[in-house]
Coordinates of C-alpha atoms in Angstrom, one line a residue:
X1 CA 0.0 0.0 0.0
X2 CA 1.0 3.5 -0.3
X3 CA 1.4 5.4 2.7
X4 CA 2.5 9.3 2.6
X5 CA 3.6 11.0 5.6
X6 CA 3.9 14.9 5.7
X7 CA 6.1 17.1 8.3
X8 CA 7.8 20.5 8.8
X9 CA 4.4 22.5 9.4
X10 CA 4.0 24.9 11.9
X11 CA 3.2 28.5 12.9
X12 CA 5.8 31.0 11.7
X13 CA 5.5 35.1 11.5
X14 CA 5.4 36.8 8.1
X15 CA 8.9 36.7 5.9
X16 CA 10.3 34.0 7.9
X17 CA 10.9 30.4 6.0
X18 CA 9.6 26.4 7.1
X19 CA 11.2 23.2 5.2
X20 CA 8.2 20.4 4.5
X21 CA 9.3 16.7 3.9
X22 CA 7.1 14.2 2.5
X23 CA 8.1 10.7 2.9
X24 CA 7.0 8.1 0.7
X25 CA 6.5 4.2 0.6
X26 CA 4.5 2.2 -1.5
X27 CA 5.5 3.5 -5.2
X28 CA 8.2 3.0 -7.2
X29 CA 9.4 6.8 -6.5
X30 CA 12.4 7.6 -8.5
X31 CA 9.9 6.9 -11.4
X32 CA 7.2 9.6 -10.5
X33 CA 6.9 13.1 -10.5
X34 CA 5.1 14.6 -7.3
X35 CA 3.6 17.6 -6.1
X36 CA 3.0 19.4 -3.1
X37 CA -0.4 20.6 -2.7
X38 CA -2.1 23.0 -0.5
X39 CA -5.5 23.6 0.8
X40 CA -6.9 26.1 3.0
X41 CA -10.3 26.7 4.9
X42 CA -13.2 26.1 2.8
X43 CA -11.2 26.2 -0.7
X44 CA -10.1 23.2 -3.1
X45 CA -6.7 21.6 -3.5
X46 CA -4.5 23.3 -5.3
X47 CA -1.3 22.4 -7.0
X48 CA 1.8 24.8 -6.0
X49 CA 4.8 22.9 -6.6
X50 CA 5.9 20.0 -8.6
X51 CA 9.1 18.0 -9.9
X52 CA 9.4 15.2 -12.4
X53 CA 11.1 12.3 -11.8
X54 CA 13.8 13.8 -14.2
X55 CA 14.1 16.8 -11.5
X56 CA 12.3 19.3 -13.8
X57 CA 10.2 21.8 -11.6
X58 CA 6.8 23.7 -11.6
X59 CA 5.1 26.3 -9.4
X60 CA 2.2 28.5 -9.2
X61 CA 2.5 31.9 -10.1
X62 CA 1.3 32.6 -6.0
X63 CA 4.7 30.7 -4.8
X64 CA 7.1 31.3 -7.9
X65 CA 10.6 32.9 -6.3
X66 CA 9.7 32.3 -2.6
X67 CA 9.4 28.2 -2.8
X68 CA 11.8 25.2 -3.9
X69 CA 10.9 21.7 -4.3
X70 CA 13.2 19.1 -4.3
X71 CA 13.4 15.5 -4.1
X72 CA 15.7 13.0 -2.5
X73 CA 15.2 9.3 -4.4
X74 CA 17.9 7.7 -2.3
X75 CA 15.6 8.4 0.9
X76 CA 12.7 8.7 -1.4
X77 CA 12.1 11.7 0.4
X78 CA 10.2 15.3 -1.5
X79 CA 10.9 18.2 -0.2
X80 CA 9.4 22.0 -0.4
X81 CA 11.3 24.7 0.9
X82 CA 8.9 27.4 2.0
X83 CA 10.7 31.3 2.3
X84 CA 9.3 34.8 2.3
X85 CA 6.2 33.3 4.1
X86 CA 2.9 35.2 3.8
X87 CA -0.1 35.0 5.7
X88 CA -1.8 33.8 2.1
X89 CA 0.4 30.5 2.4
X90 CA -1.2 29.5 5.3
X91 CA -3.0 25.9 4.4
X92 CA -2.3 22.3 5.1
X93 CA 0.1 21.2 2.5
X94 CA 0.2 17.7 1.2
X95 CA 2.3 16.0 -1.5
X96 CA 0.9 13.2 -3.9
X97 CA 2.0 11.8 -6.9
X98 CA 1.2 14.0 -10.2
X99 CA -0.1 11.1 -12.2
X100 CA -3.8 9.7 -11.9
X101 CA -4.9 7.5 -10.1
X102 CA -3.4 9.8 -6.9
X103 CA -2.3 8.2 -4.3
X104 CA -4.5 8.2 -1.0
X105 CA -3.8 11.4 0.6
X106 CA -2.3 12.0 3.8
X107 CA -2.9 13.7 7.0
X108 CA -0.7 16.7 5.6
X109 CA 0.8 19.2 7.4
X110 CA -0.6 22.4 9.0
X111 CA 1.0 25.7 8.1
X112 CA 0.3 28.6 9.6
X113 CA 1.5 32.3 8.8
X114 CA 0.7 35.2 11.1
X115 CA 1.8 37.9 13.3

């Protein structure tokens, strides 16, 4: 089965930066590309940051310049480096493969931006 487990969150003033890791089982990962995804209160999932399994990278206009994603095959570990914070970011964030079927989702992680 594949299970996806989602860290890093937490509460962090305006401007200042968080690191998410995803960890993956399951899936043969080095193969698949895989997003991070982000969904706040009352709005749909949306797709901010992604990477290929030939390292090629995508973001959303909201997040371009301020976040990097990144993957680790060897730990089959994704990763999305979060800077210049705003309180717009704040959402649980969860990563899934980019190909359908998705994976089942996770519990994802919370992230919170205020002052």
């Amino acid at each position: 089965q594949v299970q996806l487990v989602e860290s890093g969150g937490g509460l962090v003033q305006p401007g200042e930066s968080l690191r998410l890791s995803c960890a993956a089982s399951g899936i043969i990962f080095s193969l698949l590309g895989m997003g991070w995804y982000r969904q706040g209160p009352e709005k749909q999932r949306e797709l901010v940051a992604s990477i290929t399994n030939g390292g090629s990278t995508n973001y959303a206009d909201s997040v371009k310049g301020r976040f990097t994603i990144s993957r680790d095959n060897a730990k089959r570990t994704v990763y999305l480096q979060m800077n210049s914070l705003k309180p717009e970011d704040t959402a649980v964030y969860y990563c899934n493969v980019l190909r359908s079927p998705k994976a089942s989702w996770g519990q994802g992680t919370q992230v919170t931006v205020s002052s």
